[in-house]
PDB file of C-alpha atoms in Angstrom:
ATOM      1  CA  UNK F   1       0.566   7.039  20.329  1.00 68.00           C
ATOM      2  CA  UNK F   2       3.402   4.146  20.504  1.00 90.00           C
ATOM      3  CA  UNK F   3       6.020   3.360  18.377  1.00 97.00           C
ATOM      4  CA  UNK F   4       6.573  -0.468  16.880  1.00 98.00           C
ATOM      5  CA  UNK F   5       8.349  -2.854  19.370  1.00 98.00           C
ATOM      6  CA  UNK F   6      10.180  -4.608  16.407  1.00 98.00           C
ATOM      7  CA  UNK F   7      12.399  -1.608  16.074  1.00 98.00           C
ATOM      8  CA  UNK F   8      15.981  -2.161  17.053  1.00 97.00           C
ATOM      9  CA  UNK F   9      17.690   0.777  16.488  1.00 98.00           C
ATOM     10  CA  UNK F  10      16.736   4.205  17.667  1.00 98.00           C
ATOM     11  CA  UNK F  11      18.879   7.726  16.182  1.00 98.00           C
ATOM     12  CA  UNK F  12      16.051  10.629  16.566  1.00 98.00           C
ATOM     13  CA  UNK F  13      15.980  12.951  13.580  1.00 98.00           C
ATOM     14  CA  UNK F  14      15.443  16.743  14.126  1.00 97.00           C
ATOM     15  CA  UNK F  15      13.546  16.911  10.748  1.00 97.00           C
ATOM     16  CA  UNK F  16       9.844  16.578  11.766  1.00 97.00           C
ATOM     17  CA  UNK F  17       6.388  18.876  12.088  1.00 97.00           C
ATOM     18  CA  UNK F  18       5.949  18.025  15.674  1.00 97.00           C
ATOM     19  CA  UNK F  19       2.565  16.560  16.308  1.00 98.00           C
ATOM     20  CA  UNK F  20       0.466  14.989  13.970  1.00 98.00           C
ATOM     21  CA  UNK F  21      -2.540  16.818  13.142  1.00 97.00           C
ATOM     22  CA  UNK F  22      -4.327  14.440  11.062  1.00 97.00           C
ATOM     23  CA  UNK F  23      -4.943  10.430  12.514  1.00 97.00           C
ATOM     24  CA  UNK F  24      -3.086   7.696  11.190  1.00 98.00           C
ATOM     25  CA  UNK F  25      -4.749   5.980   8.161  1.00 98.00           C
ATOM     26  CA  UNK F  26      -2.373   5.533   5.491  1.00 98.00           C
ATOM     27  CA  UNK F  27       0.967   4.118   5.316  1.00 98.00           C
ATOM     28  CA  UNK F  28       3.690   5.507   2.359  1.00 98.00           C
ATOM     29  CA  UNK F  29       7.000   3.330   1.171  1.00 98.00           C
ATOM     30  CA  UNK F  30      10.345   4.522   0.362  1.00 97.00           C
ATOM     31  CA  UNK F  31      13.257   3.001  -1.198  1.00 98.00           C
ATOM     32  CA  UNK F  32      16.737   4.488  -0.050  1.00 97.00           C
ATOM     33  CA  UNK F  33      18.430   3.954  -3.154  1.00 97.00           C
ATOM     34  CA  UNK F  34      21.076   2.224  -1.461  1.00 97.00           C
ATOM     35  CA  UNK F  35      21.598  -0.377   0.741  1.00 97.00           C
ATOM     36  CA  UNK F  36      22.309   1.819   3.664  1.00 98.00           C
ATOM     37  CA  UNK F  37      22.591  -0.096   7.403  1.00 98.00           C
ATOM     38  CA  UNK F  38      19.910   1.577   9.539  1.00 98.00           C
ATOM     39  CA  UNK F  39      23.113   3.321  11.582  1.00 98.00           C
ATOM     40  CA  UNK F  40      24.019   5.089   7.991  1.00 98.00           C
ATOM     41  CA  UNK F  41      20.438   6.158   7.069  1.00 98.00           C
ATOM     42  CA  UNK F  42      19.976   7.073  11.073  1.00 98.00           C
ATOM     43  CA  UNK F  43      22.502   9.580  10.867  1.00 97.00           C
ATOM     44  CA  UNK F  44      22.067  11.198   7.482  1.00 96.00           C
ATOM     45  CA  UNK F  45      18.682  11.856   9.005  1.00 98.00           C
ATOM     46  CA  UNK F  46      20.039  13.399  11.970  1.00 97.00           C
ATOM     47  CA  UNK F  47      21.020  16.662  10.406  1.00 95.00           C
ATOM     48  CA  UNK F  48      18.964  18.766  10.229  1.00 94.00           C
ATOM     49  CA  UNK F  49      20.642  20.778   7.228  1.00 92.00           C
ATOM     50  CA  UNK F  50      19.169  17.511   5.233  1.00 91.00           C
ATOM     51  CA  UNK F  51      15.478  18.446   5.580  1.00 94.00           C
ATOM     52  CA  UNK F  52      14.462  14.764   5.712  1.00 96.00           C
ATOM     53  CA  UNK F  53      13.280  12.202   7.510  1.00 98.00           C
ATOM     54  CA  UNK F  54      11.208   8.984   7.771  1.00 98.00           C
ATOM     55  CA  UNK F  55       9.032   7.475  10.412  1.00 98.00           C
ATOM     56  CA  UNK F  56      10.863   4.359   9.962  1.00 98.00           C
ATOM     57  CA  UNK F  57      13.805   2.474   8.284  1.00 98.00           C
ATOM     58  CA  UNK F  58      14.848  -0.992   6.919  1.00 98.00           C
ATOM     59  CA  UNK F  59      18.625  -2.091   6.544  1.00 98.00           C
ATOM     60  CA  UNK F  60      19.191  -4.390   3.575  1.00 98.00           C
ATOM     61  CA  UNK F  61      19.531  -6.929   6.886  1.00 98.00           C
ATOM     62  CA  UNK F  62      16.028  -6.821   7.639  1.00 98.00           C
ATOM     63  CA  UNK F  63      16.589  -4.554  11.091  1.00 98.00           C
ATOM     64  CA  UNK F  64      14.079  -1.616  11.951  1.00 98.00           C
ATOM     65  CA  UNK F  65      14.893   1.856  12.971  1.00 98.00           C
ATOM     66  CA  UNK F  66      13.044   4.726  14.432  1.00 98.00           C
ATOM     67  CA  UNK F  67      13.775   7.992  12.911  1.00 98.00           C
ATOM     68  CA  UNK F  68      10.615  10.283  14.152  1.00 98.00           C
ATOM     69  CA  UNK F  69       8.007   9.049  16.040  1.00 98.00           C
ATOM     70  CA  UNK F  70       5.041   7.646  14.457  1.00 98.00           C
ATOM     71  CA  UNK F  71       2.864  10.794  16.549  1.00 97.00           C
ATOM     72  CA  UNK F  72       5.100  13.004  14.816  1.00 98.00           C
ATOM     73  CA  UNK F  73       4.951  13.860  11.168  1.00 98.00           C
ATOM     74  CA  UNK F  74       7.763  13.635   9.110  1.00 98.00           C
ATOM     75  CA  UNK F  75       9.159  14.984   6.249  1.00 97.00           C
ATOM     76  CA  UNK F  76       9.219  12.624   3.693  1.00 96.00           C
ATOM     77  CA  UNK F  77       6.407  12.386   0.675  1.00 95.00           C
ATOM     78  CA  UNK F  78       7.216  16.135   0.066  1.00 93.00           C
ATOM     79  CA  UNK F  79       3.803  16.491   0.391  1.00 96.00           C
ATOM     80  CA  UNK F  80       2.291  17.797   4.163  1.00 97.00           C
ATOM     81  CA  UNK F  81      -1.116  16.234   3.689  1.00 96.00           C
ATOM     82  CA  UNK F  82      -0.068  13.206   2.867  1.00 97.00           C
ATOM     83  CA  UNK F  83       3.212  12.960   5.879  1.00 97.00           C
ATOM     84  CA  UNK F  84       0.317  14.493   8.281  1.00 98.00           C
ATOM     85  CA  UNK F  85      -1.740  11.143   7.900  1.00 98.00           C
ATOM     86  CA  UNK F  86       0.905   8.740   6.969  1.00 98.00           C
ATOM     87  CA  UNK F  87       3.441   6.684   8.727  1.00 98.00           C
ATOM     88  CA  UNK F  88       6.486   6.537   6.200  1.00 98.00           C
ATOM     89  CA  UNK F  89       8.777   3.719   5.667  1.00 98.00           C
ATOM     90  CA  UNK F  90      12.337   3.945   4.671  1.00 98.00           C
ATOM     91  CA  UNK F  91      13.386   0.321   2.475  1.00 98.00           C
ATOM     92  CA  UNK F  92      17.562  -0.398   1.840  1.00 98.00           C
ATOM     93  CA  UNK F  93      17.298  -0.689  -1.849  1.00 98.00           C
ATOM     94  CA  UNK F  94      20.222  -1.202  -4.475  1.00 98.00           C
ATOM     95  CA  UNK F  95      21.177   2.361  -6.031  1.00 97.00           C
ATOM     96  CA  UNK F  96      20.453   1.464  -9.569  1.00 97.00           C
ATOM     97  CA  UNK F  97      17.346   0.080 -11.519  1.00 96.00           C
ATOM     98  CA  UNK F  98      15.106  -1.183 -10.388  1.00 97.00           C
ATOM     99  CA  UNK F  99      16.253  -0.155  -6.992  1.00 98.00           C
ATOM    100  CA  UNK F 100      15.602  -3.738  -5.978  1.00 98.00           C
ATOM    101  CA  UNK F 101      15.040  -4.863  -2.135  1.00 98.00           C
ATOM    102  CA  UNK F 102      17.219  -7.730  -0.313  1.00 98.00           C
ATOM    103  CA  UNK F 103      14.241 -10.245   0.529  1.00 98.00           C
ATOM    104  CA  UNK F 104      15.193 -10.413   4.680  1.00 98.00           C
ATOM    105  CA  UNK F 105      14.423  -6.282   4.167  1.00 98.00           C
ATOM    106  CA  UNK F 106      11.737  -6.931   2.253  1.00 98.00           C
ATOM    107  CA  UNK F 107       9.635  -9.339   4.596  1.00 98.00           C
ATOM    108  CA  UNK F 108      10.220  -6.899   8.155  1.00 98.00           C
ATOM    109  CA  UNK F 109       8.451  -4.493   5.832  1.00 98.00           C
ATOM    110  CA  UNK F 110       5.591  -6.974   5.944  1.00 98.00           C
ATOM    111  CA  UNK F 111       5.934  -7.265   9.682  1.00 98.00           C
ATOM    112  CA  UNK F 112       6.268  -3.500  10.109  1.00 98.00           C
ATOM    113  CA  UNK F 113       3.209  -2.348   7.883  1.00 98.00           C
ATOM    114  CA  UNK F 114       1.312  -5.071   9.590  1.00 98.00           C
ATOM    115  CA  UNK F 115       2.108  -3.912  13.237  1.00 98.00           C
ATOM    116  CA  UNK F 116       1.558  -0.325  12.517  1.00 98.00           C
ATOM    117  CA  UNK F 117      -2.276  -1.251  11.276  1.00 98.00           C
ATOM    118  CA  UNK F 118      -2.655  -3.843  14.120  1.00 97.00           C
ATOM    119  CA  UNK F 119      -2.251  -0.648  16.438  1.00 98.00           C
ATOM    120  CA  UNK F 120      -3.769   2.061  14.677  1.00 98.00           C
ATOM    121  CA  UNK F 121      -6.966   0.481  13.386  1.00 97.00           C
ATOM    122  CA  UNK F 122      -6.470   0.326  10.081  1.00 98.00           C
ATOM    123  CA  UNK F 123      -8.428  -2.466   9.380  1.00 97.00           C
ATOM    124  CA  UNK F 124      -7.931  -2.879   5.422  1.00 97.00           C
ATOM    125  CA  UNK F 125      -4.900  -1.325   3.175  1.00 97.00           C
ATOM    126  CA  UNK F 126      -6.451  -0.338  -0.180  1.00 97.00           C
ATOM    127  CA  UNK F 127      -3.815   0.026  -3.219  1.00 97.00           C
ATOM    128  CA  UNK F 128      -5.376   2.075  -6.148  1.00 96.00           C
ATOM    129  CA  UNK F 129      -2.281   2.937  -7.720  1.00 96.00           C
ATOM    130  CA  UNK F 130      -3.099   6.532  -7.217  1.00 96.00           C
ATOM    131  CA  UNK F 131      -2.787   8.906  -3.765  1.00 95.00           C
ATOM    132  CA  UNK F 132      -6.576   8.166  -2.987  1.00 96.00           C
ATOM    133  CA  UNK F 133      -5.478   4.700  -1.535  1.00 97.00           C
ATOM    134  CA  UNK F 134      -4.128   4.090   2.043  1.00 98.00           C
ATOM    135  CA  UNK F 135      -1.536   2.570   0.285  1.00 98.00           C
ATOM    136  CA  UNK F 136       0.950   4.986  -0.912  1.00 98.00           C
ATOM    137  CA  UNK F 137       4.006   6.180  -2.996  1.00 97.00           C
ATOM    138  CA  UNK F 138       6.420   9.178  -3.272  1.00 97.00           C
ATOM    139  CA  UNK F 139       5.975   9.182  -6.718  1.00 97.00           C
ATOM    140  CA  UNK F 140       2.506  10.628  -6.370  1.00 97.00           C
ATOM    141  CA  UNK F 141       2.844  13.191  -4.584  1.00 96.00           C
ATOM    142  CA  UNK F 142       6.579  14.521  -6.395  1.00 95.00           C
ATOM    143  CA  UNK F 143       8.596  14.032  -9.575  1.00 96.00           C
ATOM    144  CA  UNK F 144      10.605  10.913  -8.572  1.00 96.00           C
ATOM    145  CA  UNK F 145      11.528   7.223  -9.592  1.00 95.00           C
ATOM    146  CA  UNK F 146      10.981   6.324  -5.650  1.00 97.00           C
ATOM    147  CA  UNK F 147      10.057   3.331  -4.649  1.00 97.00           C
ATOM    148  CA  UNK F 148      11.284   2.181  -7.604  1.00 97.00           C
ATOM    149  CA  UNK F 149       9.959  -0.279 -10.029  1.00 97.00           C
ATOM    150  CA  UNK F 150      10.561  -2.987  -7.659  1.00 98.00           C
ATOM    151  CA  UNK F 151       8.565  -2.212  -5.060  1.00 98.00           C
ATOM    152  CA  UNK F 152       6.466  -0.657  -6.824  1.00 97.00           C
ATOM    153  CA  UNK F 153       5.886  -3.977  -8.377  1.00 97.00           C
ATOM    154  CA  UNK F 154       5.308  -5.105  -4.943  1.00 97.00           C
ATOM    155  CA  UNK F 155       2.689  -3.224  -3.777  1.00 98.00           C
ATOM    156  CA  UNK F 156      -0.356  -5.244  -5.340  1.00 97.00           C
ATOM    157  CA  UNK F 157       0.695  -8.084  -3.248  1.00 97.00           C
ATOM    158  CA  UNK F 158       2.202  -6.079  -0.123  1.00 98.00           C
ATOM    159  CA  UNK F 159      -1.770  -4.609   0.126  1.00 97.00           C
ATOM    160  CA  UNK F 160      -2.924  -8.536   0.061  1.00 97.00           C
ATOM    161  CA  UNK F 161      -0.386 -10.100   1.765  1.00 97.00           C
ATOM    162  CA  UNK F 162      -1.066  -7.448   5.134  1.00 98.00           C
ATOM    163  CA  UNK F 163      -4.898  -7.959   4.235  1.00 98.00           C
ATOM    164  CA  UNK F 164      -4.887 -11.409   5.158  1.00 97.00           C
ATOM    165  CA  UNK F 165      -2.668 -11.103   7.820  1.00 97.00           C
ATOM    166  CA  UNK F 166      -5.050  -8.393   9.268  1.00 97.00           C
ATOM    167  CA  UNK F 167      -7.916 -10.632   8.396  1.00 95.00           C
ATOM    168  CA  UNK F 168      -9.874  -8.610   5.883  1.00 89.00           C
ATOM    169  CA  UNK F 169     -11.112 -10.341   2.925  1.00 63.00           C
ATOM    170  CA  UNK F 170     -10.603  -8.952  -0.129  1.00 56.00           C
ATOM    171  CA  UNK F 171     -13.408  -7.112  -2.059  1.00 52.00           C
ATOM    172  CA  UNK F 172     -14.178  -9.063  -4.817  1.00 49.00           C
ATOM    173  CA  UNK F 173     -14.130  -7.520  -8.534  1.00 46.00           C
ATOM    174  CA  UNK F 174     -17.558  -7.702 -10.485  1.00 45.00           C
ATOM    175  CA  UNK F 175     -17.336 -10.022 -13.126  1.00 42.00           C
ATOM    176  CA  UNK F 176     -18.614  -8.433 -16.284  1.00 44.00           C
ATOM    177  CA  UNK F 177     -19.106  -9.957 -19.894  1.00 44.00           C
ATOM    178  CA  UNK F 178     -20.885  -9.092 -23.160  1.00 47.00           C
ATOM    179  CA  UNK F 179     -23.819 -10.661 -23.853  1.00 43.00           C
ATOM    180  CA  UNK F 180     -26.107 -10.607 -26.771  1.00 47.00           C
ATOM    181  CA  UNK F 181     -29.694 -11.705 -27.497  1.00 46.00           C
ATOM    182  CA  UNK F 182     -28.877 -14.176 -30.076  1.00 46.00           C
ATOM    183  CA  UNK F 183     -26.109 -16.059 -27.488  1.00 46.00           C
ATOM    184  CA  UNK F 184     -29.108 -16.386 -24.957  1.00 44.00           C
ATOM    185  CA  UNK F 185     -32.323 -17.505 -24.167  1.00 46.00           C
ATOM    186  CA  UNK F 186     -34.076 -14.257 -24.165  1.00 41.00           C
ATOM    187  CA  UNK F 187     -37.501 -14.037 -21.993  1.00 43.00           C
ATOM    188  CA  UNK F 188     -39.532 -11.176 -22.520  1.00 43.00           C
ATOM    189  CA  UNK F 189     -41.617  -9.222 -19.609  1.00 46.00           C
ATOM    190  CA  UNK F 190     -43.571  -7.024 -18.528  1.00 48.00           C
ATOM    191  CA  UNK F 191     -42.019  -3.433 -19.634  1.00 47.00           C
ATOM    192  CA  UNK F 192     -38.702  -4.570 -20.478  1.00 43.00           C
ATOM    193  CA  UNK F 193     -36.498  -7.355 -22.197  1.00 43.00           C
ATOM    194  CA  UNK F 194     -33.709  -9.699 -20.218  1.00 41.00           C
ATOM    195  CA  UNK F 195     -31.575 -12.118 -20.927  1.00 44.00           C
ATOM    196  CA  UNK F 196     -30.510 -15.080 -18.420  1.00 43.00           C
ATOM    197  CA  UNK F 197     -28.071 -17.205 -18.803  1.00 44.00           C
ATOM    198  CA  UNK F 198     -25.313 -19.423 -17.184  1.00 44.00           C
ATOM    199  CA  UNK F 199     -21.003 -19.271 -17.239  1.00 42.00           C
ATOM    200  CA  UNK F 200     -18.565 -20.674 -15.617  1.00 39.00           C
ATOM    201  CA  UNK F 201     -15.553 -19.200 -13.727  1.00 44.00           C
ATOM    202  CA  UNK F 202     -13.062 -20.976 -12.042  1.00 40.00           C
ATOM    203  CA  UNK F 203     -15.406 -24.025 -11.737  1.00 43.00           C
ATOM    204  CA  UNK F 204     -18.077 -22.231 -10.339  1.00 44.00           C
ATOM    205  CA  UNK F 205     -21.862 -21.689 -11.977  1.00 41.00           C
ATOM    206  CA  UNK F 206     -22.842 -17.931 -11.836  1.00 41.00           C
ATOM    207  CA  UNK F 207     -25.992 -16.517 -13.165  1.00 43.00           C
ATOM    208  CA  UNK F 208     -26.534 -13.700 -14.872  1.00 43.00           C
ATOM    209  CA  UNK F 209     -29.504 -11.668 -15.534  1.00 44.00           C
ATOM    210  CA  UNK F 210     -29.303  -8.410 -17.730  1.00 42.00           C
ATOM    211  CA  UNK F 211     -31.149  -6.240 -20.203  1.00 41.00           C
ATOM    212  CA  UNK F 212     -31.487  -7.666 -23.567  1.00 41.00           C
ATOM    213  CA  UNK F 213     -28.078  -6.679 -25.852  1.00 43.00           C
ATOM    214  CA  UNK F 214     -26.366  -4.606 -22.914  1.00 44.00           C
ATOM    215  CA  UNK F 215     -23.532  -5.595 -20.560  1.00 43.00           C
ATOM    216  CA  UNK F 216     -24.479  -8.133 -17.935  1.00 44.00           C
ATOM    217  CA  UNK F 217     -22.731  -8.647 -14.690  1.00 42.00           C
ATOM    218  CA  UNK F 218     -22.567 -11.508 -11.669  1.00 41.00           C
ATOM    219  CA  UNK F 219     -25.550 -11.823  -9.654  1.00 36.00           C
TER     220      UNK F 219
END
Protein backbone atom coordinates (compact mmCIF):
# COMPACT_ATOMS: atom_id res chain seq x y z
CA UNK A 1 0.00 0.00 0.00
CA UNK A 2 1.84 3.50 -0.91
CA UNK A 3 1.83 6.58 0.67
CA UNK A 4 0.89 10.09 -1.33
CA UNK A 5 3.86 11.54 -3.37
CA UNK A 6 2.68 15.16 -2.54
CA UNK A 7 3.93 14.72 0.96
CA UNK A 8 6.94 16.78 1.85
CA UNK A 9 7.69 16.17 5.15
CA UNK A 10 8.11 12.83 6.80
CA UNK A 11 8.45 12.54 11.16
CA UNK A 12 7.05 8.78 11.84
CA UNK A 13 4.78 8.63 14.86
CA UNK A 14 4.99 5.60 17.26
CA UNK A 15 1.19 5.92 17.92
CA UNK A 16 -0.39 3.43 15.44
CA UNK A 17 -2.26 -0.29 15.39
CA UNK A 18 0.20 -1.68 12.98
CA UNK A 19 -1.51 -3.07 9.96
CA UNK A 20 -4.70 -2.23 8.75
CA UNK A 21 -7.18 -4.84 9.05
CA UNK A 22 -10.00 -3.41 7.27
CA UNK A 23 -9.41 -1.86 3.29
CA UNK A 24 -9.35 1.64 2.68
CA UNK A 25 -12.80 3.16 1.87
CA UNK A 26 -13.37 6.13 3.83
CA UNK A 27 -11.43 9.14 4.44
CA UNK A 28 -11.94 11.27 8.09
CA UNK A 29 -10.83 15.23 8.54
CA UNK A 30 -9.29 16.85 11.42
CA UNK A 31 -8.70 20.32 12.34
CA UNK A 32 -5.55 20.92 14.65
CA UNK A 33 -6.89 23.74 16.40
CA UNK A 34 -3.96 25.66 15.63
CA UNK A 35 -2.02 26.63 12.95
CA UNK A 36 0.76 24.27 13.71
CA UNK A 37 3.76 23.93 10.77
CA UNK A 38 3.77 20.24 9.83
CA UNK A 39 7.44 20.09 11.83
CA UNK A 40 5.30 21.17 15.16
CA UNK A 41 2.35 18.75 14.65
CA UNK A 42 5.18 16.01 13.39
CA UNK A 43 6.71 16.01 16.61
CA UNK A 44 3.88 16.28 19.09
CA UNK A 45 2.93 13.10 17.30
CA UNK A 46 6.13 11.54 17.86
CA UNK A 47 5.66 10.75 21.49
CA UNK A 48 4.29 8.23 22.18
CA UNK A 49 3.11 9.34 25.82
CA UNK A 50 0.52 11.50 23.48
CA UNK A 51 -1.52 8.51 22.26
CA UNK A 52 -2.19 10.21 18.90
CA UNK A 53 -1.65 10.32 15.60
CA UNK A 54 -2.87 11.03 12.04
CA UNK A 55 -2.26 9.46 8.70
CA UNK A 56 -1.56 12.79 7.40
CA UNK A 57 -1.05 16.56 8.11
CA UNK A 58 -1.56 20.07 6.56
CA UNK A 59 0.51 23.23 7.71
CA UNK A 60 -1.50 26.45 7.51
CA UNK A 61 1.18 26.75 4.31
CA UNK A 62 -0.46 24.21 2.38
CA UNK A 63 2.64 21.48 2.89
CA UNK A 64 1.82 17.66 3.54
CA UNK A 65 3.24 15.43 6.14
CA UNK A 66 3.29 11.78 6.81
CA UNK A 67 2.69 10.82 10.31
CA UNK A 68 1.72 6.85 9.99
CA UNK A 69 1.48 5.19 6.98
CA UNK A 70 -1.67 5.05 5.16
CA UNK A 71 -1.33 0.72 5.60
CA UNK A 72 -1.17 1.45 9.11
CA UNK A 73 -4.05 2.51 11.27
CA UNK A 74 -3.86 5.32 13.34
CA UNK A 75 -5.14 6.62 16.28
CA UNK A 76 -7.15 9.38 15.61
CA UNK A 77 -11.28 9.25 15.37
CA UNK A 78 -11.10 7.60 18.88
CA UNK A 79 -13.01 5.16 17.37
CA UNK A 80 -11.01 1.64 16.00
CA UNK A 81 -13.59 0.81 13.37
CA UNK A 82 -13.67 3.79 11.92
CA UNK A 83 -9.27 4.52 12.02
CA UNK A 84 -9.20 0.66 10.76
CA UNK A 85 -10.92 1.76 7.37
CA UNK A 86 -10.04 5.35 7.22
CA UNK A 87 -7.14 7.38 6.12
CA UNK A 88 -7.16 10.50 8.57
CA UNK A 89 -6.22 13.95 7.76
CA UNK A 90 -4.72 16.41 10.08
CA UNK A 91 -5.87 20.42 8.77
CA UNK A 92 -3.74 23.70 10.51
CA UNK A 93 -6.76 25.45 11.76
CA UNK A 94 -6.95 28.77 13.91
CA UNK A 95 -7.42 27.77 17.76
CA UNK A 96 -10.64 29.57 18.25
CA UNK A 97 -14.17 29.50 16.54
CA UNK A 98 -14.76 28.44 14.00
CA UNK A 99 -11.38 26.88 13.88
CA UNK A 100 -11.13 28.33 10.39
CA UNK A 101 -8.56 26.92 7.61
CA UNK A 102 -5.87 29.24 5.69
CA UNK A 103 -7.20 28.67 1.97
CA UNK A 104 -3.39 27.42 0.51
CA UNK A 105 -4.14 24.52 3.51
CA UNK A 106 -7.34 24.21 2.54
CA UNK A 107 -6.95 23.41 -1.32
CA UNK A 108 -3.75 20.52 -0.71
CA UNK A 109 -6.58 18.98 1.27
CA UNK A 110 -8.40 18.81 -2.05
CA UNK A 111 -5.30 17.46 -3.72
CA UNK A 112 -4.63 15.03 -0.87
CA UNK A 113 -8.25 13.48 -0.51
CA UNK A 114 -8.23 13.30 -4.24
CA UNK A 115 -4.87 11.32 -4.54
CA UNK A 116 -5.65 9.01 -1.76
CA UNK A 117 -9.08 7.88 -3.79
CA UNK A 118 -7.21 8.00 -7.17
CA UNK A 119 -5.06 5.09 -5.54
CA UNK A 120 -7.29 3.25 -3.45
CA UNK A 121 -10.37 2.94 -5.64
CA UNK A 122 -12.61 4.89 -4.09
CA UNK A 123 -14.49 5.84 -6.87
CA UNK A 124 -17.24 8.25 -5.23
CA UNK A 125 -17.00 10.13 -1.62
CA UNK A 126 -20.54 10.12 -0.17
CA UNK A 127 -21.20 12.89 2.70
CA UNK A 128 -24.38 12.00 4.77
CA UNK A 129 -23.60 14.04 7.60
CA UNK A 130 -23.61 10.99 9.72
CA UNK A 131 -20.66 8.03 10.19
CA UNK A 132 -22.49 5.86 7.46
CA UNK A 133 -20.79 8.08 4.73
CA UNK A 134 -17.20 7.62 3.37
CA UNK A 135 -16.96 10.99 4.22
CA UNK A 136 -16.22 11.48 7.78
CA UNK A 137 -15.85 13.53 11.07
CA UNK A 138 -14.43 13.17 14.64
CA UNK A 139 -17.37 14.51 15.91
CA UNK A 140 -19.25 11.32 15.19
CA UNK A 141 -17.57 9.04 16.53
CA UNK A 142 -16.55 11.27 20.13
CA UNK A 143 -17.74 14.29 22.10
CA UNK A 144 -15.80 17.05 20.26
CA UNK A 145 -16.13 20.47 18.34
CA UNK A 146 -13.46 18.88 15.69
CA UNK A 147 -13.38 19.79 12.53
CA UNK A 148 -14.92 22.65 13.52
CA UNK A 149 -17.72 24.58 12.05
CA UNK A 150 -15.60 25.59 9.26
CA UNK A 151 -14.84 22.67 7.76
CA UNK A 152 -17.48 21.22 8.69
CA UNK A 153 -19.16 23.74 6.55
CA UNK A 154 -16.91 22.52 3.93
CA UNK A 155 -17.61 19.18 3.60
CA UNK A 156 -20.82 19.38 1.26
CA UNK A 157 -18.64 20.87 -1.30
CA UNK A 158 -15.20 19.02 -0.39
CA UNK A 159 -17.48 15.56 -1.29
CA UNK A 160 -18.40 17.43 -4.81
CA UNK A 161 -15.52 19.18 -5.52
CA UNK A 162 -13.26 15.48 -5.28
CA UNK A 163 -16.41 13.92 -7.13
CA UNK A 164 -15.81 15.73 -10.15
CA UNK A 165 -12.33 15.62 -9.99
CA UNK A 166 -12.63 11.76 -9.70
CA UNK A 167 -15.20 11.89 -12.42
CA UNK A 168 -18.32 10.57 -10.74
CA UNK A 169 -21.45 12.33 -11.38
CA UNK A 170 -23.43 13.16 -8.76
CA UNK A 171 -26.64 11.18 -7.88
CA UNK A 172 -29.32 13.27 -8.55
CA UNK A 173 -32.11 14.04 -5.75
CA UNK A 174 -35.80 13.00 -6.70
CA UNK A 175 -37.78 15.87 -7.22
CA UNK A 176 -40.97 15.54 -5.26
CA UNK A 177 -44.12 17.92 -5.11
CA UNK A 178 -47.74 17.81 -3.90
CA UNK A 179 -50.19 17.38 -6.21
CA UNK A 180 -53.90 17.33 -6.02
CA UNK A 181 -56.77 16.22 -8.27
CA UNK A 182 -58.33 19.51 -8.65
CA UNK A 183 -54.64 21.19 -9.86
CA UNK A 184 -54.60 18.41 -12.65
CA UNK A 185 -56.07 16.82 -15.40
CA UNK A 186 -57.07 13.67 -13.77
CA UNK A 187 -57.56 10.44 -16.20
CA UNK A 188 -59.16 7.62 -14.77
CA UNK A 189 -58.17 3.73 -15.54
CA UNK A 190 -58.50 0.63 -15.28
CA UNK A 191 -58.24 -0.24 -11.31
CA UNK A 192 -56.83 2.89 -10.21
CA UNK A 193 -56.85 6.82 -10.53
CA UNK A 194 -53.63 9.10 -11.82
CA UNK A 195 -52.91 12.28 -12.33
CA UNK A 196 -50.40 13.66 -15.15
CA UNK A 197 -49.22 16.69 -15.43
CA UNK A 198 -46.30 19.03 -16.49
CA UNK A 199 -43.60 21.56 -14.27
CA UNK A 200 -40.84 23.18 -14.86
CA UNK A 201 -37.42 23.16 -13.09
CA UNK A 202 -34.60 25.02 -13.97
CA UNK A 203 -35.96 25.43 -17.56
CA UNK A 204 -36.51 22.01 -18.08
CA UNK A 205 -40.16 20.14 -18.79
CA UNK A 206 -40.55 17.06 -16.46
CA UNK A 207 -43.52 14.86 -16.33
CA UNK A 208 -45.09 13.51 -13.71
CA UNK A 209 -47.42 10.72 -13.31
CA UNK A 210 -48.87 9.76 -9.79
CA UNK A 211 -51.88 8.40 -7.96
CA UNK A 212 -54.74 10.69 -7.76
CA UNK A 213 -54.30 13.17 -4.37
CA UNK A 214 -50.88 11.49 -3.23
CA UNK A 215 -47.29 12.74 -3.63
CA UNK A 216 -45.96 12.58 -7.16
CA UNK A 217 -42.36 12.45 -8.10
CA UNK A 218 -40.02 12.99 -11.51
CA UNK A 219 -40.37 10.45 -14.06
Amino acid sequence: MSNSGLISYTKLSPNHSGKRTKSIDTITIHCMAGNCSVETCGNLFASSARQASSNYGIGPDGRIALYVDEGNRSWCTSSNANDQRAVTIEVASDATHPYAVKDKAYESLLDLVTDICKRNGIQRLNFTGDKTGNLTMHCYFKSTLCPGPYLKSKFPYIASEVNKRLGAEATPEPFIVQITASSLNVRKGPGTSYAVAQTVRKGQVFTIVQQQGGWGKLK
